[in-house]
């Protein structure tokens, strides 16, 4: 042992414990976990700050990655160069970050797991969105700390306007804990933050419908919602992600599975390799070939299916055995005031808003201080300009600048700073124009100072500033969701519990609705008296009757022009004679509104279907309106405005069309007009529409509208006293919209006014409902085609106090027998 040295005995267990705790804390705080405020780990923050200091902004030329890495290594992050370079590379990969923060040029790797080129080959600069994370950094908005050698300062957090932790997520393994946070859509996230700012007491269950679910850069499908809700509510949850695949059929009849999106963090090349291995091992049968046809336009993995194999079965096996379906385990751990904490959705939003609030306060205080300093100097300059001759005399009479400053301070009671500014003033500032500029600047700065003081005095103003800045970010960088959300098969999906059977939906005048199996209705001969169809109140009667299957969605339109959505299986089932249930109990309809028109649609999630189909609306005053079905594809619990109804008018009909159909509108006075819908331009959901037909007189009104695609269908018109007539659509020439139309039925006192118009064929039955609640069903084939101006034939024998309320056409399905009318007792007609 050397002289002067000595050995100190220590407990190795205590030493290891102490050293390991120090190491653990270093890893947790300074390496692996992100800060809840800006969502960055130290290395990400240093890369962005280093690029900012180097001046590689989005509007400047790219710089070599090696130059950027050197800047960060040498000044802020004394670790391996690969740690800095790969951090920067990941921030540039569009399949790794939902909103990339670095704009890279060169080979930055691929989704197949290829490595990026060496840093000497690639170039980079800040992405536009990254600059928003650095805005106001020079306005004392955040604290700075010395770098590793204390020669420079670096920020402890960035004053980001982007909720980076939510929109880009984070992952990291610390000691004894890990974080795994999914990315979200920027627009949805900002909407959720704004909702929180507006209502600090908002519940997580109210935030979930706004932010919806994670939104991954590689798209895909979130399969099941339970894990999403758990993650939002507790900070932990398991989210199942599926790749997006569809089935194509070749010209030879063979089927292919086409995969266009894969789950987040899945290596495409490994997915294809694993699929090939499973085929070779015969774990997945039915695949003849797997080929990667991806290019710069997007991903496309083609899986050829063997002849006579079922594609859906093969696809389900791929989901089960490969990474075409994976799970993302959410574990929201981030640093809050230097300590790791598990955070739910509301916590993450709360801490971000707190951070933005502190940034706004510090920025405003900084701007106020700078403005007050400038105002102080301007006051001195204005005093000098008001006494310019005396000031010049004092300066000329002084031996040196210090003496001039002293004399000015004594004469005009100025501060040292003001006197120095006057002495250093240029001669050009003596001109009249420059003096006016001084006063204008002083007035502007005083107004700005008042604004700053108002902001610092009012939390409401500060919160409005935060909201405005967030909405500005949303407008600039917001985009559509990439990841779809579908209910899980294991979850409760109501449609699975109902066979897709045909139902007769009836809605009464007072708003009672029910569904009844179509098989309950008998077929009767023409001229029968009908069977008792429904029990209603004395003042009520059946107004609408139509056929829909259990899985259809009903679009219900009210006389005030509102549209509501209702699945058929959500309608209570009732017998023919039951009253049904008040529609107000199923939908949020206003008390003084009622359903007057309806439509059924098959799918609201098929883009091609909703973009190529239209809703045609018609009002009693003859106004029509055409709107794309896409405008009605997002159901809302409280409904939406479908048309702006003018005073004295109300909605009457709604029809689903494909854009090429002929429209026929009939009025009470017995006239009808026919024109092609192509001459009606599609307009927005809330517009009021254009004229479809000109009414005959003040008492006239539209009774119905039909949309006809094939001329094989005939036109059936029914009058209120039970007369009807079937005529060929060719009898009605195609005209322009807005005319008075031509005669469609000869209206007499015996027939009564026109009450309905329907498009029919021999494959239909006719269902007639009277005001007294009687129904009769008869085949259309029993009605011969007549001329346009004929009076028609009697369809139903009505009592003297009864009139027809509504008619509906019914599709015949395997019904070969036609029953004659029974006795009054059998039919319920007493």
PDB file of C-alpha atoms in Angstrom, residues 512-644:
ATOM      1  CA  UNK A 512     -96.125   4.916 -32.091  1.00  0.00           C
ATOM      2  CA  UNK A 513     -93.703   2.522 -33.791  1.00  0.00           C
ATOM      3  CA  UNK A 514     -93.383  -1.254 -33.885  1.00  0.00           C
ATOM      4  CA  UNK A 515     -92.040  -4.053 -36.046  1.00  0.00           C
ATOM      5  CA  UNK A 516     -94.043  -7.126 -37.000  1.00  0.00           C
ATOM      6  CA  UNK A 517     -92.823 -10.153 -38.983  1.00  0.00           C
ATOM      7  CA  UNK A 518     -94.007  -9.870 -42.597  1.00  0.00           C
ATOM      8  CA  UNK A 519     -95.369 -13.429 -42.421  1.00  0.00           C
ATOM      9  CA  UNK A 520     -98.152 -12.303 -40.046  1.00  0.00           C
ATOM     10  CA  UNK A 521     -99.937 -10.457 -42.853  1.00  0.00           C
ATOM     11  CA  UNK A 522    -102.337 -12.481 -45.042  1.00  0.00           C
ATOM     12  CA  UNK A 523    -102.839 -11.898 -48.762  1.00  0.00           C
ATOM     13  CA  UNK A 524    -106.407 -10.910 -49.714  1.00  0.00           C
ATOM     14  CA  UNK A 525    -108.227 -10.431 -52.988  1.00  0.00           C
ATOM     15  CA  UNK A 526    -108.948  -6.988 -54.494  1.00  0.00           C
ATOM     16  CA  UNK A 527    -112.015  -5.269 -53.059  1.00  0.00           C
ATOM     17  CA  UNK A 528    -111.813  -6.973 -49.655  1.00  0.00           C
ATOM     18  CA  UNK A 529    -112.732  -5.115 -46.491  1.00  0.00           C
ATOM     19  CA  UNK A 530    -109.382  -5.743 -44.770  1.00  0.00           C
ATOM     20  CA  UNK A 531    -108.367  -7.228 -41.409  1.00  0.00           C
ATOM     21  CA  UNK A 532    -107.821  -5.382 -38.179  1.00  0.00           C
ATOM     22  CA  UNK A 533    -104.140  -4.374 -38.359  1.00  0.00           C
ATOM     23  CA  UNK A 534    -103.464  -2.363 -35.231  1.00  0.00           C
ATOM     24  CA  UNK A 535    -105.031  -1.172 -32.021  1.00  0.00           C
ATOM     25  CA  UNK A 536    -104.704   2.578 -31.784  1.00  0.00           C
ATOM     26  CA  UNK A 537    -106.226   5.329 -29.703  1.00  0.00           C
ATOM     27  CA  UNK A 538    -109.450   6.899 -30.953  1.00  0.00           C
ATOM     28  CA  UNK A 539    -107.684   9.975 -32.343  1.00  0.00           C
ATOM     29  CA  UNK A 540    -104.708   7.995 -33.703  1.00  0.00           C
ATOM     30  CA  UNK A 541    -104.285   6.125 -36.973  1.00  0.00           C
ATOM     31  CA  UNK A 542    -101.485   4.330 -38.844  1.00  0.00           C
ATOM     32  CA  UNK A 543     -99.611   6.735 -41.045  1.00  0.00           C
ATOM     33  CA  UNK A 544     -96.475   4.916 -42.302  1.00  0.00           C
ATOM     34  CA  UNK A 545     -95.918   1.283 -43.164  1.00  0.00           C
ATOM     35  CA  UNK A 546     -92.840  -0.091 -44.892  1.00  0.00           C
ATOM     36  CA  UNK A 547     -90.706  -3.200 -45.131  1.00  0.00           C
ATOM     37  CA  UNK A 548     -87.131  -3.502 -43.803  1.00  0.00           C
ATOM     38  CA  UNK A 549     -84.800  -6.273 -42.662  1.00  0.00           C
ATOM     39  CA  UNK A 550     -83.530  -6.561 -39.088  1.00  0.00           C
ATOM     40  CA  UNK A 551     -79.985  -5.393 -39.918  1.00  0.00           C
ATOM     41  CA  UNK A 552     -81.068  -2.346 -41.911  1.00  0.00           C
ATOM     42  CA  UNK A 553     -80.631   1.164 -40.579  1.00  0.00           C
ATOM     43  CA  UNK A 554     -83.616   3.477 -40.761  1.00  0.00           C
ATOM     44  CA  UNK A 555     -83.103   7.122 -41.569  1.00  0.00           C
ATOM     45  CA  UNK A 556     -86.129   8.819 -40.031  1.00  0.00           C
ATOM     46  CA  UNK A 557     -86.971  12.303 -41.264  1.00  0.00           C
ATOM     47  CA  UNK A 558     -89.258  14.620 -39.315  1.00  0.00           C
ATOM     48  CA  UNK A 559     -91.560  17.376 -40.579  1.00  0.00           C
ATOM     49  CA  UNK A 560     -89.098  19.936 -39.178  1.00  0.00           C
ATOM     50  CA  UNK A 561     -86.352  18.537 -41.418  1.00  0.00           C
ATOM     51  CA  UNK A 562     -84.376  16.580 -38.784  1.00  0.00           C
ATOM     52  CA  UNK A 563     -82.832  13.173 -39.520  1.00  0.00           C
ATOM     53  CA  UNK A 564     -82.476  10.386 -36.940  1.00  0.00           C
ATOM     54  CA  UNK A 565     -80.895   6.931 -37.133  1.00  0.00           C
ATOM     55  CA  UNK A 566     -82.487   3.739 -35.815  1.00  0.00           C
ATOM     56  CA  UNK A 567     -81.521   0.102 -36.312  1.00  0.00           C
ATOM     57  CA  UNK A 568     -84.544  -2.106 -37.092  1.00  0.00           C
ATOM     58  CA  UNK A 569     -83.675  -4.503 -34.253  1.00  0.00           C
ATOM     59  CA  UNK A 570     -83.891  -1.534 -31.851  1.00  0.00           C
ATOM     60  CA  UNK A 571     -87.585  -1.110 -32.682  1.00  0.00           C
ATOM     61  CA  UNK A 572     -89.831  -3.026 -30.226  1.00  0.00           C
ATOM     62  CA  UNK A 573     -91.586  -6.045 -31.749  1.00  0.00           C
ATOM     63  CA  UNK A 574     -95.366  -6.134 -31.613  1.00  0.00           C
ATOM     64  CA  UNK A 575     -98.211  -8.183 -33.012  1.00  0.00           C
ATOM     65  CA  UNK A 576    -100.537  -6.944 -35.754  1.00  0.00           C
ATOM     66  CA  UNK A 577    -102.978  -5.730 -33.158  1.00  0.00           C
ATOM     67  CA  UNK A 578    -100.545  -4.108 -30.690  1.00  0.00           C
ATOM     68  CA  UNK A 579    -100.205  -0.365 -30.430  1.00  0.00           C
ATOM     69  CA  UNK A 580     -96.394  -0.134 -30.530  1.00  0.00           C
ATOM     70  CA  UNK A 581     -94.139   2.197 -28.574  1.00  0.00           C
ATOM     71  CA  UNK A 582     -93.889   5.980 -28.659  1.00  0.00           C
ATOM     72  CA  UNK A 583     -91.036   6.968 -30.971  1.00  0.00           C
ATOM     73  CA  UNK A 584     -90.046   9.736 -28.507  1.00  0.00           C
ATOM     74  CA  UNK A 585     -88.927   6.931 -26.172  1.00  0.00           C
ATOM     75  CA  UNK A 586     -86.523   5.620 -28.823  1.00  0.00           C
ATOM     76  CA  UNK A 587     -85.250   8.883 -30.336  1.00  0.00           C
ATOM     77  CA  UNK A 588     -84.614  12.388 -29.023  1.00  0.00           C
ATOM     78  CA  UNK A 589     -87.396  14.013 -31.043  1.00  0.00           C
ATOM     79  CA  UNK A 590     -88.863  17.347 -29.983  1.00  0.00           C
ATOM     80  CA  UNK A 591     -92.388  17.219 -28.551  1.00  0.00           C
ATOM     81  CA  UNK A 592     -93.926  19.271 -31.385  1.00  0.00           C
ATOM     82  CA  UNK A 593     -92.138  17.317 -34.144  1.00  0.00           C
ATOM     83  CA  UNK A 594     -93.071  13.976 -35.712  1.00  0.00           C
ATOM     84  CA  UNK A 595     -91.693  11.478 -38.206  1.00  0.00           C
ATOM     85  CA  UNK A 596     -93.138  12.065 -41.663  1.00  0.00           C
ATOM     86  CA  UNK A 597     -90.644  10.413 -44.008  1.00  0.00           C
ATOM     87  CA  UNK A 598     -88.242   7.519 -43.735  1.00  0.00           C
ATOM     88  CA  UNK A 599     -85.658   5.500 -45.584  1.00  0.00           C
ATOM     89  CA  UNK A 600     -83.762   2.311 -45.035  1.00  0.00           C
ATOM     90  CA  UNK A 601     -80.090   1.861 -45.906  1.00  0.00           C
ATOM     91  CA  UNK A 602     -77.973  -1.266 -45.915  1.00  0.00           C
ATOM     92  CA  UNK A 603     -74.497   0.006 -44.969  1.00  0.00           C
ATOM     93  CA  UNK A 604     -73.230   3.315 -43.649  1.00  0.00           C
ATOM     94  CA  UNK A 605     -69.573   2.241 -43.428  1.00  0.00           C
ATOM     95  CA  UNK A 606     -69.061   1.388 -47.114  1.00  0.00           C
ATOM     96  CA  UNK A 607     -67.382   4.440 -48.704  1.00  0.00           C
ATOM     97  CA  UNK A 608     -68.244   3.489 -52.269  1.00  0.00           C
ATOM     98  CA  UNK A 609     -71.894   2.923 -51.323  1.00  0.00           C
ATOM     99  CA  UNK A 610     -72.362   6.180 -49.392  1.00  0.00           C
ATOM    100  CA  UNK A 611     -70.530   8.320 -51.961  1.00  0.00           C
ATOM    101  CA  UNK A 612     -72.496   6.961 -54.944  1.00  0.00           C
ATOM    102  CA  UNK A 613     -75.951   7.085 -53.392  1.00  0.00           C
ATOM    103  CA  UNK A 614     -78.109  10.079 -52.563  1.00  0.00           C
ATOM    104  CA  UNK A 615     -81.040  11.071 -50.395  1.00  0.00           C
ATOM    105  CA  UNK A 616     -83.746  12.967 -52.299  1.00  0.00           C
ATOM    106  CA  UNK A 617     -86.029  14.988 -50.010  1.00  0.00           C
ATOM    107  CA  UNK A 618     -89.408  16.448 -51.002  1.00  0.00           C
ATOM    108  CA  UNK A 619     -91.614  18.890 -49.082  1.00  0.00           C
ATOM    109  CA  UNK A 620     -95.375  19.519 -49.230  1.00  0.00           C
ATOM    110  CA  UNK A 621     -94.788  22.802 -51.051  1.00  0.00           C
ATOM    111  CA  UNK A 622     -92.968  21.040 -53.906  1.00  0.00           C
ATOM    112  CA  UNK A 623     -89.360  21.787 -52.855  1.00  0.00           C
ATOM    113  CA  UNK A 624     -86.856  18.990 -53.551  1.00  0.00           C
ATOM    114  CA  UNK A 625     -83.299  18.534 -52.387  1.00  0.00           C
ATOM    115  CA  UNK A 626     -80.537  16.068 -53.269  1.00  0.00           C
ATOM    116  CA  UNK A 627     -77.736  15.284 -50.804  1.00  0.00           C
ATOM    117  CA  UNK A 628     -75.028  12.602 -50.847  1.00  0.00           C
ATOM    118  CA  UNK A 629     -75.705   9.688 -48.462  1.00  0.00           C
ATOM    119  CA  UNK A 630     -72.202  10.315 -47.091  1.00  0.00           C
ATOM    120  CA  UNK A 631     -73.623  13.346 -45.245  1.00  0.00           C
ATOM    121  CA  UNK A 632     -75.831  10.919 -43.266  1.00  0.00           C
ATOM    122  CA  UNK A 633     -73.171   8.250 -42.625  1.00  0.00           C
ATOM    123  CA  UNK A 634     -72.203   9.369 -39.107  1.00  0.00           C
ATOM    124  CA  UNK A 635     -75.097   8.602 -36.761  1.00  0.00           C
ATOM    125  CA  UNK A 636     -75.630  11.058 -33.921  1.00  0.00           C
ATOM    126  CA  UNK A 637     -77.807  10.376 -30.933  1.00  0.00           C
ATOM    127  CA  UNK A 638     -79.593  13.723 -31.144  1.00  0.00           C
ATOM    128  CA  UNK A 639     -80.050  13.631 -34.931  1.00  0.00           C
ATOM    129  CA  UNK A 640     -78.949  16.206 -37.495  1.00  0.00           C
ATOM    130  CA  UNK A 641     -80.586  18.855 -39.691  1.00  0.00           C
ATOM    131  CA  UNK A 642     -81.448  17.287 -43.062  1.00  0.00           C
ATOM    132  CA  UNK A 643     -83.020  20.332 -44.722  1.00  0.00           C
ATOM    133  CA  UNK A 644     -83.814  23.915 -43.836  1.00  0.00           C
TER     134      UNK A 644
END
